[in-house]
Every structure is written in structure tokens, then in C-alpha cells.
Amino acid sequence: MRAVRIDEFGGPEVLIPVEVPDPVVRPGEVLVRVEAAGVNRADALIRTGAYHRAGRPPLIPGLEGAGTVAAVGAGVGGIEVGQRVMAIGAGLYAELAAVPAARVSVLPDGVDVTEAAALPTAWLTAWYCLRHLARLAEGETVVVHAAASGVGSAAVQIAAESGARVIAVAGSPAKTAWASGLGAHETVDTSTHQGEQAVTEVMRLTGGRGADVVVDAVGGEVFAHSLRQVAYGGRVVALANVALAPSTIDTRDFYPKNATILGFQLTNLLEYGYDPRGDLREIAGRVAAGAYRIPVEAVFPLERASEAHERLERRDNRGKIVLAVHQD
């Protein structure tokens, strides 16, 4: 089968199209014939060796995708050959991927396979952080950092549909305008409100109170800002550190407010027993019903995965980037 492999850590150029043997489906697994694979920040970190669960080369990246079931391993029920599915796993930058059955969810009619490939990682992350961790309630105020990213654009829509007031923080006028189109009520443009100015602007928009929930998909200095932007009794969800920088925080920015800091990492959550299928079914059902829009900005052929990563790392995309895997 065709796949993209990393033989050594490095820049986008280390993503090499290769021919490799087809994977063998084992008991408890589903063999997915991949039609499209999502491109994530975590994929770029895996490529560089900066991801904490990257493994060692050679390896095939790809944490999410969608396609059809090619084979079902022993002991797997509820999934049949030929069904359209989305999957969370490893090695999905390939024509075929063997994925644990508990991480494969049947795709409802009405959801395009390219959109489905962009759904599992970002949307499951945003959904879990807002619904399960932060327990977002109607009428609360939410700040979403990196609102034009895959996770951010999902969080904006989920929060808005939940009846929350959404303040979207992004790095350009085009991105903030785009976030408004997804349902954000107010925006903060960090190209004009940099550093402490972004904190001041969020506090101004909330009348000095701060936000009930802050979703931080950036890390580094932004995490310190998130703690200052949260209201009394509020919750800060830290789910990434794409800044790849430590955060120096003042504990006085959160403990006097009785604020809660919540951490989230999807791969570890899955390995500690979380079954994502129920949440994925609910998210996909809402997409099929038109409640959510899965924004896919660019689609690259599998063989041009390096270009997809270059596009991702320019940080000018709005929504998700997807690889199209053409089957023979």
C-alpha cells in the first residue's frame, strides 16, 4: 500500500511517500481503507520528535481519518465490512490502517468523508473539554484561544450552540472575522492586542469579571494570560502547548479566584480507558443535522503531505487541513 513515512525526525521534507506492506488486522481491530486523513499540530510535533508519545522512526504518522471498513478482526462486533467510519489511531497517513475497534465510529449519512477525517481529534477534544471537563453551562462566557484552529473553530461552535457567550481570540482580522461567522459574539485580534493587551481586552469585554471558561490550545505565555482572564470560580482548560515554551505563572492569578485548572490530552485519555464512540456519534449526528460546520480549508494529495505540513506551520489556515488518499 501507499503511505507517508518518517525515517528521521525533522522538517516537512522528512515526510516521504513510500510503498509498504499492508497491515494485518489483529483481534479487536478494524482495518480501515483510508479515504482522507486529518492533519494536526500533533502530527507536526511527531514529525519533529517533540511529541511526548511520538515513538521512534521509522513510523507512519496520522492520528485521525475516515474511510470504509476493509476487514474486521476476531471479537469485534457492531462494525461490518463496507461501512463508512471515522477513526482515531496511529498510522493513518496511509491507504490502510489497523485501528482498535473502540476507536472506530460508524459515520452517519450526510457527513462527507473529507469533513469526517477532520472531525475526530479536534472536535472530540473541544467537545470533551467543554462538556465533560469544564461542564459549560448556558449563559456562561467562554474565551477560546487560537479560535481559527481546528480545535478552536470546533470550540467556538460547540460553546455557541450550548448557549454560551463566546469571545474568540485569534491572530489576524481575517481570522477573527471568520470566527465571528462560526458563532463568536466578540473577538480579540492578537495582531493588534498583543501580550498583556489581550488580557486587558478580554477583561474589558467581560466588564472586568473575566470568563467562566477559558480554552487554551496555545500554551506558553498564553497559559499565563488565560489564568488572568478567568473569572472567580471559573475553569481554565489547558489542552496543548504548540508554543513549545514553558509558562511562568503567578499563583496569585488563580488561587484567590478559586479557579480550577484542567488538563487534557486525548492520546493519554484514550489509553486510560476513555471510549470515544458515544461522543463521536453525538458530534457526527449534530454535523449531519446541520448544527455544526466542519471547516476544511485545504486538501492535499497523500503524496504532498510535506506541503500540507508546510501550510499548517505557516499558521495562516482557518480550520483543518486534510490529506486525500486515493484508492487504486
mmCIF file of C-alpha atoms in Angstrom:
data_model
loop_
_atom_site.group_PDB
_atom_site.id
_atom_site.type_symbol
_atom_site.label_atom_id
_atom_site.label_comp_id
_atom_site.label_asym_id
_atom_site.label_seq_id
_atom_site.Cartn_x
_atom_site.Cartn_y
_atom_site.Cartn_z
ATOM 1 C CA MET A 1 0.000 0.000 0.000
ATOM 2 C CA ARG A 2 0.981 3.650 -0.326
ATOM 3 C CA ALA A 3 1.851 5.537 2.836
ATOM 4 C CA VAL A 4 3.827 8.501 4.101
ATOM 5 C CA ARG A 5 6.688 7.527 6.400
ATOM 6 C CA ILE A 6 9.121 9.348 8.669
ATOM 7 C CA ASP A 7 12.576 7.745 8.606
ATOM 8 C CA GLU A 8 14.186 10.512 10.670
ATOM 9 C CA PHE A 9 12.851 13.435 12.673
ATOM 10 C CA GLY A 10 12.960 16.826 11.009
ATOM 11 C CA GLY A 11 11.099 19.345 8.885
ATOM 12 C CA PRO A 12 8.259 18.704 6.447
ATOM 13 C CA GLU A 13 10.744 17.275 3.936
ATOM 14 C CA VAL A 14 11.114 14.085 6.043
ATOM 15 C CA LEU A 15 7.555 13.058 5.119
ATOM 16 C CA ILE A 16 8.370 10.581 2.349
ATOM 17 C CA PRO A 17 5.807 8.733 0.166
ATOM 18 C CA VAL A 18 6.637 5.016 0.197
ATOM 19 C CA GLU A 19 5.245 1.592 -0.611
ATOM 20 C CA VAL A 20 4.896 -0.600 2.480
ATOM 21 C CA PRO A 21 3.238 -3.950 3.242
ATOM 22 C CA ASP A 22 -0.466 -3.889 4.060
ATOM 23 C CA PRO A 23 -1.150 -4.045 7.804
ATOM 24 C CA VAL A 24 -2.571 -7.271 9.195
ATOM 25 C CA VAL A 25 -5.736 -6.853 11.234
ATOM 26 C CA ARG A 26 -5.469 -8.439 14.679
ATOM 27 C CA PRO A 27 -8.179 -9.499 17.146
ATOM 28 C CA GLY A 28 -10.029 -6.458 18.446
ATOM 29 C CA GLU A 29 -9.016 -4.295 15.497
ATOM 30 C CA VAL A 30 -10.693 -2.859 12.414
ATOM 31 C CA LEU A 31 -8.852 -2.455 9.130
ATOM 32 C CA VAL A 32 -9.839 0.906 7.665
ATOM 33 C CA ARG A 33 -9.419 1.694 3.974
ATOM 34 C CA VAL A 34 -8.489 5.341 4.450
ATOM 35 C CA GLU A 35 -10.013 7.866 2.067
ATOM 36 C CA ALA A 36 -8.931 11.003 3.917
ATOM 37 C CA ALA A 37 -6.695 11.807 6.890
ATOM 38 C CA GLY A 38 -6.715 14.913 9.069
ATOM 39 C CA VAL A 39 -3.526 16.930 9.540
ATOM 40 C CA ASN A 40 -2.939 18.049 13.122
ATOM 41 C CA ARG A 41 -0.433 20.059 15.133
ATOM 42 C CA ALA A 42 0.368 16.819 16.924
ATOM 43 C CA ASP A 43 1.385 15.287 13.579
ATOM 44 C CA ALA A 44 3.926 18.070 13.128
ATOM 45 C CA LEU A 45 5.243 17.504 16.643
ATOM 46 C CA ILE A 46 5.503 13.770 15.943
ATOM 47 C CA ARG A 47 7.455 14.584 12.790
ATOM 48 C CA THR A 48 9.983 16.670 14.696
ATOM 49 C CA GLY A 49 10.271 14.290 17.652
ATOM 50 C CA ALA A 50 8.767 16.879 20.027
ATOM 51 C CA TYR A 51 5.594 14.885 20.744
ATOM 52 C CA HIS A 52 5.775 13.021 24.038
ATOM 53 C CA ARG A 53 4.289 9.836 22.515
ATOM 54 C CA ALA A 54 5.948 10.031 19.113
ATOM 55 C CA GLY A 55 7.883 6.759 19.193
ATOM 56 C CA ARG A 56 10.994 6.331 17.126
ATOM 57 C CA PRO A 57 11.395 6.307 13.318
ATOM 58 C CA PRO A 58 10.586 4.708 11.042
ATOM 59 C CA LEU A 59 6.939 5.470 11.648
ATOM 60 C CA ILE A 60 3.794 6.396 9.745
ATOM 61 C CA PRO A 61 2.079 9.490 11.216
ATOM 62 C CA GLY A 62 -1.615 10.308 11.176
ATOM 63 C CA LEU A 63 -3.880 10.387 14.239
ATOM 64 C CA GLU A 64 -7.279 10.572 12.550
ATOM 65 C CA GLY A 65 -9.006 9.651 9.339
ATOM 66 C CA ALA A 66 -12.137 8.408 7.636
ATOM 67 C CA GLY A 67 -12.953 5.779 5.055
ATOM 68 C CA THR A 68 -14.574 2.356 4.832
ATOM 69 C CA VAL A 69 -14.126 -0.874 6.745
ATOM 70 C CA ALA A 70 -11.920 -3.302 4.786
ATOM 71 C CA ALA A 71 -11.778 -6.109 7.366
ATOM 72 C CA VAL A 72 -12.815 -6.835 10.944
ATOM 73 C CA GLY A 73 -10.656 -8.691 13.436
ATOM 74 C CA ALA A 74 -11.797 -11.508 15.697
ATOM 75 C CA GLY A 75 -14.001 -10.459 18.592
ATOM 76 C CA VAL A 76 -15.211 -7.222 17.005
ATOM 77 C CA GLY A 77 -18.955 -6.644 16.895
ATOM 78 C CA GLY A 78 -21.177 -3.847 15.665
ATOM 79 C CA ILE A 79 -18.979 -2.956 12.685
ATOM 80 C CA GLU A 80 -19.275 -4.509 9.243
ATOM 81 C CA VAL A 81 -17.114 -4.552 6.135
ATOM 82 C CA GLY A 82 -18.079 -1.723 3.798
ATOM 83 C CA GLN A 83 -19.393 0.659 6.443
ATOM 84 C CA ARG A 84 -18.242 4.280 6.377
ATOM 85 C CA VAL A 85 -16.280 5.088 9.521
ATOM 86 C CA MET A 86 -14.053 7.636 11.185
ATOM 87 C CA ALA A 87 -11.101 6.549 13.283
ATOM 88 C CA ILE A 88 -8.650 7.758 15.900
ATOM 89 C CA GLY A 89 -5.386 5.871 15.984
ATOM 90 C CA ALA A 90 -1.928 5.913 14.513
ATOM 91 C CA GLY A 91 -0.553 5.437 11.031
ATOM 92 C CA LEU A 92 -3.485 6.986 9.158
ATOM 93 C CA TYR A 93 -1.296 8.694 6.548
ATOM 94 C CA ALA A 94 -1.741 5.503 4.541
ATOM 95 C CA GLU A 95 -4.174 3.641 2.314
ATOM 96 C CA LEU A 96 -4.886 1.113 5.066
ATOM 97 C CA ALA A 97 -4.686 1.403 8.849
ATOM 98 C CA ALA A 98 -5.411 -1.160 11.578
ATOM 99 C CA VAL A 99 -7.203 0.632 14.420
ATOM 100 C CA PRO A 100 -8.566 -0.652 17.761
ATOM 101 C CA ALA A 101 -12.306 -1.197 17.356
ATOM 102 C CA ALA A 102 -13.045 1.027 20.363
ATOM 103 C CA ARG A 103 -11.617 3.962 18.412
ATOM 104 C CA VAL A 104 -13.697 3.440 15.273
ATOM 105 C CA SER A 105 -17.131 5.056 14.933
ATOM 106 C CA VAL A 106 -19.674 4.487 12.155
ATOM 107 C CA LEU A 107 -20.243 7.615 10.096
ATOM 108 C CA PRO A 108 -23.872 8.729 9.658
ATOM 109 C CA ASP A 109 -25.300 9.611 6.271
ATOM 110 C CA GLY A 110 -24.974 13.265 5.426
ATOM 111 C CA VAL A 111 -21.387 13.696 6.589
ATOM 112 C CA ASP A 112 -18.801 13.985 3.826
ATOM 113 C CA VAL A 113 -15.761 11.729 4.226
ATOM 114 C CA THR A 114 -13.337 14.659 3.907
ATOM 115 C CA GLU A 115 -15.128 16.524 6.671
ATOM 116 C CA ALA A 116 -15.264 13.329 8.731
ATOM 117 C CA ALA A 117 -11.480 13.000 8.526
ATOM 118 C CA ALA A 118 -11.181 16.427 10.143
ATOM 119 C CA LEU A 119 -13.594 15.607 12.920
ATOM 120 C CA PRO A 120 -12.244 13.059 15.450
ATOM 121 C CA THR A 121 -9.223 14.752 17.022
ATOM 122 C CA ALA A 122 -10.190 18.439 17.031
ATOM 123 C CA TRP A 123 -13.902 18.064 17.633
ATOM 124 C CA LEU A 124 -13.577 15.329 20.227
ATOM 125 C CA THR A 125 -11.025 17.478 22.052
ATOM 126 C CA ALA A 126 -13.229 20.576 22.036
ATOM 127 C CA TRP A 127 -16.329 18.570 22.974
ATOM 128 C CA TYR A 128 -14.672 16.745 25.871
ATOM 129 C CA CYS A 129 -13.036 19.892 27.225
ATOM 130 C CA LEU A 130 -16.239 21.925 27.201
ATOM 131 C CA ARG A 131 -18.817 19.251 28.028
ATOM 132 C CA HIS A 132 -17.001 16.847 30.356
ATOM 133 C CA LEU A 133 -14.183 18.864 31.931
ATOM 134 C CA ALA A 134 -15.418 22.455 32.104
ATOM 135 C CA ARG A 135 -19.112 21.424 32.247
ATOM 136 C CA LEU A 136 -20.057 24.519 30.329
ATOM 137 C CA ALA A 137 -23.499 25.881 31.184
ATOM 138 C CA GLU A 138 -25.909 28.029 29.201
ATOM 139 C CA GLY A 139 -25.317 31.728 29.764
ATOM 140 C CA GLU A 140 -21.655 31.403 30.723
ATOM 141 C CA THR A 141 -18.863 33.267 28.960
ATOM 142 C CA VAL A 142 -16.120 31.328 27.156
ATOM 143 C CA VAL A 143 -12.781 32.585 25.845
ATOM 144 C CA VAL A 144 -11.384 30.430 23.034
ATOM 145 C CA HIS A 145 -7.715 30.974 22.204
ATOM 146 C CA ALA A 146 -6.491 30.022 18.694
ATOM 147 C CA ALA A 147 -10.110 30.268 17.604
ATOM 148 C CA ALA A 148 -9.275 29.743 13.925
ATOM 149 C CA SER A 149 -7.521 26.415 14.534
ATOM 150 C CA GLY A 150 -9.210 23.032 14.201
ATOM 151 C CA VAL A 151 -9.850 22.734 17.938
ATOM 152 C CA GLY A 152 -10.632 26.431 18.282
ATOM 153 C CA SER A 153 -13.187 26.532 15.477
ATOM 154 C CA ALA A 154 -14.880 23.468 16.978
ATOM 155 C CA ALA A 155 -14.906 25.008 20.462
ATOM 156 C CA VAL A 156 -16.459 28.238 19.161
ATOM 157 C CA GLN A 157 -19.344 26.323 17.580
ATOM 158 C CA ILE A 158 -19.912 23.914 20.471
ATOM 159 C CA ALA A 159 -19.900 26.738 23.006
ATOM 160 C CA ALA A 160 -22.221 28.928 20.939
ATOM 161 C CA GLU A 161 -24.682 26.071 20.379
ATOM 162 C CA SER A 162 -24.647 25.440 24.136
ATOM 163 C CA GLY A 163 -25.957 28.948 24.733
ATOM 164 C CA ALA A 164 -22.685 30.442 25.938
ATOM 165 C CA ARG A 165 -21.295 33.859 25.091
ATOM 166 C CA VAL A 166 -18.130 33.259 23.053
ATOM 167 C CA ILE A 167 -15.075 35.511 22.889
ATOM 168 C CA ALA A 168 -12.791 34.265 20.115
ATOM 169 C CA VAL A 169 -9.089 35.123 20.272
ATOM 170 C CA ALA A 170 -7.107 34.814 17.027
ATOM 171 C CA GLY A 171 -4.105 36.316 15.264
ATOM 172 C CA SER A 172 -5.470 38.432 12.411
ATOM 173 C CA PRO A 173 -8.549 40.411 11.345
ATOM 174 C CA ALA A 174 -9.358 37.704 8.783
ATOM 175 C CA LYS A 175 -9.291 35.005 11.457
ATOM 176 C CA THR A 176 -11.390 36.925 13.954
ATOM 177 C CA ALA A 177 -13.952 37.776 11.266
ATOM 178 C CA TRP A 178 -14.050 34.101 10.309
ATOM 179 C CA ALA A 179 -14.585 33.078 13.948
ATOM 180 C CA SER A 180 -17.478 35.534 14.133
ATOM 181 C CA GLY A 181 -19.025 33.715 11.194
ATOM 182 C CA LEU A 182 -18.847 30.488 13.198
ATOM 183 C CA GLY A 183 -20.803 31.987 16.075
ATOM 184 C CA ALA A 184 -18.379 34.019 18.206
ATOM 185 C CA HIS A 185 -20.084 37.006 19.821
ATOM 186 C CA GLU A 186 -16.925 39.087 20.395
ATOM 187 C CA THR A 187 -13.364 38.760 19.191
ATOM 188 C CA VAL A 188 -9.846 39.754 20.204
ATOM 189 C CA ASP A 189 -7.249 40.188 17.466
ATOM 190 C CA THR A 190 -3.807 39.416 18.896
ATOM 191 C CA SER A 191 -2.101 41.146 15.981
ATOM 192 C CA THR A 192 -3.321 44.420 17.463
ATOM 193 C CA HIS A 193 -3.843 43.349 21.097
ATOM 194 C CA GLN A 194 -0.559 41.668 21.916
ATOM 195 C CA GLY A 195 0.512 40.126 25.211
ATOM 196 C CA GLU A 196 -0.966 41.982 28.168
ATOM 197 C CA GLN A 197 -3.203 43.938 25.822
ATOM 198 C CA ALA A 198 -5.131 40.749 25.027
ATOM 199 C CA VAL A 199 -5.718 40.174 28.739
ATOM 200 C CA THR A 200 -6.914 43.759 29.140
ATOM 201 C CA GLU A 201 -9.281 43.446 26.173
ATOM 202 C CA VAL A 202 -10.886 40.238 27.478
ATOM 203 C CA MET A 203 -11.386 41.894 30.869
ATOM 204 C CA ARG A 204 -12.932 44.926 29.166
ATOM 205 C CA LEU A 205 -15.326 42.732 27.184
ATOM 206 C CA THR A 206 -16.398 40.963 30.375
ATOM 207 C CA GLY A 207 -16.840 44.119 32.418
ATOM 208 C CA GLY A 208 -13.766 43.295 34.492
ATOM 209 C CA ARG A 209 -15.192 39.955 35.618
ATOM 210 C CA GLY A 210 -13.338 37.572 33.330
ATOM 211 C CA ALA A 211 -14.623 34.446 31.594
ATOM 212 C CA ASP A 212 -16.279 31.461 33.221
ATOM 213 C CA VAL A 213 -14.289 29.129 30.957
ATOM 214 C CA VAL A 214 -11.029 29.691 29.072
ATOM 215 C CA VAL A 215 -9.991 27.153 26.447
ATOM 216 C CA ASP A 216 -6.220 27.368 25.901
ATOM 217 C CA ALA A 217 -4.878 25.460 22.898
ATOM 218 C CA VAL A 218 -1.681 27.522 22.700
ATOM 219 C CA GLY A 219 0.279 27.208 25.956
ATOM 220 C CA GLY A 220 3.445 29.079 26.857
ATOM 221 C CA GLU A 221 2.817 32.740 27.628
ATOM 222 C CA VAL A 222 -0.840 32.394 26.626
ATOM 223 C CA PHE A 223 -1.473 29.993 29.512
ATOM 224 C CA ALA A 224 -0.367 32.671 31.962
ATOM 225 C CA HIS A 225 -2.766 35.070 30.241
ATOM 226 C CA SER A 226 -5.567 32.502 30.463
ATOM 227 C CA LEU A 227 -5.250 32.381 34.239
ATOM 228 C CA ARG A 228 -5.636 36.147 34.408
ATOM 229 C CA GLN A 229 -8.649 36.115 32.076
ATOM 230 C CA VAL A 230 -10.686 33.611 34.101
ATOM 231 C CA ALA A 231 -13.444 34.774 36.439
ATOM 232 C CA TYR A 232 -13.971 33.916 40.091
ATOM 233 C CA GLY A 233 -14.865 30.224 40.294
ATOM 234 C CA GLY A 234 -14.004 29.793 36.617
ATOM 235 C CA ARG A 235 -12.211 26.992 34.784
ATOM 236 C CA VAL A 236 -9.128 27.092 32.558
ATOM 237 C CA VAL A 237 -8.698 24.095 30.264
ATOM 238 C CA ALA A 238 -5.113 23.642 29.055
ATOM 239 C CA LEU A 239 -5.024 21.208 26.153
ATOM 240 C CA ALA A 240 -1.830 21.932 24.220
ATOM 241 C CA ASN A 241 1.490 23.728 24.172
ATOM 242 C CA VAL A 242 2.028 24.430 20.484
ATOM 243 C CA ALA A 243 4.134 27.373 21.603
ATOM 244 C CA LEU A 244 6.681 24.757 22.798
ATOM 245 C CA ALA A 245 7.596 27.127 25.594
ATOM 246 C CA PRO A 246 7.365 26.991 29.383
ATOM 247 C CA SER A 247 4.856 29.196 31.135
ATOM 248 C CA THR A 248 5.880 31.327 34.098
ATOM 249 C CA ILE A 249 2.762 31.914 36.150
ATOM 250 C CA ASP A 250 1.937 33.755 39.334
ATOM 251 C CA THR A 251 -0.210 31.525 41.546
ATOM 252 C CA ARG A 252 -1.925 34.678 42.781
ATOM 253 C CA ASP A 253 -3.549 34.937 39.354
ATOM 254 C CA PHE A 254 -5.810 31.972 40.071
ATOM 255 C CA TYR A 255 -5.955 30.700 43.656
ATOM 256 C CA PRO A 256 -7.620 33.814 45.151
ATOM 257 C CA LYS A 257 -10.331 33.368 42.495
ATOM 258 C CA ASN A 258 -10.960 29.729 43.477
ATOM 259 C CA ALA A 259 -10.367 28.948 39.828
ATOM 260 C CA THR A 260 -9.807 25.431 38.523
ATOM 261 C CA ILE A 261 -7.053 24.413 36.097
ATOM 262 C CA LEU A 262 -7.968 21.379 33.995
ATOM 263 C CA GLY A 263 -5.528 19.487 31.777
ATOM 264 C CA PHE A 264 -6.466 17.497 28.688
ATOM 265 C CA GLN A 265 -4.511 15.234 26.345
ATOM 266 C CA LEU A 266 -6.512 12.970 24.031
ATOM 267 C CA THR A 267 -3.965 10.196 23.496
ATOM 268 C CA ASN A 268 -3.472 9.666 27.215
ATOM 269 C CA LEU A 269 -7.213 9.861 27.852
ATOM 270 C CA LEU A 270 -7.787 7.056 25.353
ATOM 271 C CA GLU A 271 -5.048 4.923 26.856
ATOM 272 C CA TYR A 272 -6.554 5.359 30.315
ATOM 273 C CA GLY A 273 -9.829 3.830 29.182
ATOM 274 C CA TYR A 274 -11.962 6.574 27.616
ATOM 275 C CA ASP A 275 -14.302 5.178 24.944
ATOM 276 C CA PRO A 276 -14.831 7.977 22.402
ATOM 277 C CA ARG A 277 -17.554 6.309 20.354
ATOM 278 C CA GLY A 278 -20.558 7.769 22.172
ATOM 279 C CA ASP A 279 -19.264 11.320 21.935
ATOM 280 C CA LEU A 280 -18.211 10.849 18.310
ATOM 281 C CA ARG A 281 -21.688 9.569 17.420
ATOM 282 C CA GLU A 282 -23.289 12.591 19.045
ATOM 283 C CA ILE A 283 -20.939 15.068 17.367
ATOM 284 C CA ALA A 284 -21.330 13.445 13.944
ATOM 285 C CA GLY A 285 -25.088 13.347 14.354
ATOM 286 C CA ARG A 286 -25.145 17.071 15.007
ATOM 287 C CA VAL A 287 -22.941 17.661 11.962
ATOM 288 C CA ALA A 288 -25.351 15.605 9.831
ATOM 289 C CA ALA A 289 -28.255 17.660 11.202
ATOM 290 C CA GLY A 290 -26.529 20.910 10.234
ATOM 291 C CA ALA A 291 -25.838 22.133 13.775
ATOM 292 C CA TYR A 292 -22.080 22.267 13.208
ATOM 293 C CA ARG A 293 -19.907 23.084 10.221
ATOM 294 C CA ILE A 294 -16.594 21.269 9.743
ATOM 295 C CA PRO A 295 -14.346 23.876 8.107
ATOM 296 C CA VAL A 296 -11.755 22.298 5.799
ATOM 297 C CA GLU A 297 -9.528 24.962 4.287
ATOM 298 C CA ALA A 298 -7.221 22.859 2.125
ATOM 299 C CA VAL A 299 -6.976 19.311 0.793
ATOM 300 C CA PHE A 300 -3.655 17.872 -0.362
ATOM 301 C CA PRO A 301 -2.961 14.512 -2.029
ATOM 302 C CA LEU A 302 -1.286 11.985 0.265
ATOM 303 C CA GLU A 303 1.979 12.285 -1.651
ATOM 304 C CA ARG A 304 2.092 16.006 -0.859
ATOM 305 C CA ALA A 305 1.933 15.585 2.912
ATOM 306 C CA SER A 306 5.073 17.698 3.239
ATOM 307 C CA GLU A 307 3.259 20.636 1.598
ATOM 308 C CA ALA A 308 0.313 20.131 3.934
ATOM 309 C CA HIS A 309 2.666 20.384 6.923
ATOM 310 C CA GLU A 310 4.296 23.494 5.484
ATOM 311 C CA ARG A 311 0.839 25.056 5.176
ATOM 312 C CA LEU A 312 -0.016 24.050 8.750
ATOM 313 C CA GLU A 313 3.178 25.521 10.159
ATOM 314 C CA ARG A 314 2.654 28.889 8.470
ATOM 315 C CA ARG A 315 -0.254 29.260 10.928
ATOM 316 C CA ASP A 316 -2.406 31.082 8.409
ATOM 317 C CA ASN A 317 -5.026 28.372 7.966
ATOM 318 C CA ARG A 318 -8.601 28.686 9.172
ATOM 319 C CA GLY A 319 -9.994 25.314 10.124
ATOM 320 C CA LYS A 320 -8.482 21.985 9.146
ATOM 321 C CA ILE A 321 -6.087 20.685 6.505
ATOM 322 C CA VAL A 322 -6.802 17.207 5.097
ATOM 323 C CA LEU A 323 -4.900 14.643 3.048
ATOM 324 C CA ALA A 324 -6.859 12.909 0.298
ATOM 325 C CA VAL A 325 -5.913 9.236 -0.020
ATOM 326 C CA HIS A 326 -6.862 7.981 -3.473
ATOM 327 C CA GLN A 327 -7.516 4.263 -3.614
ATOM 328 C CA ASP A 328 -6.468 2.140 -6.592
#
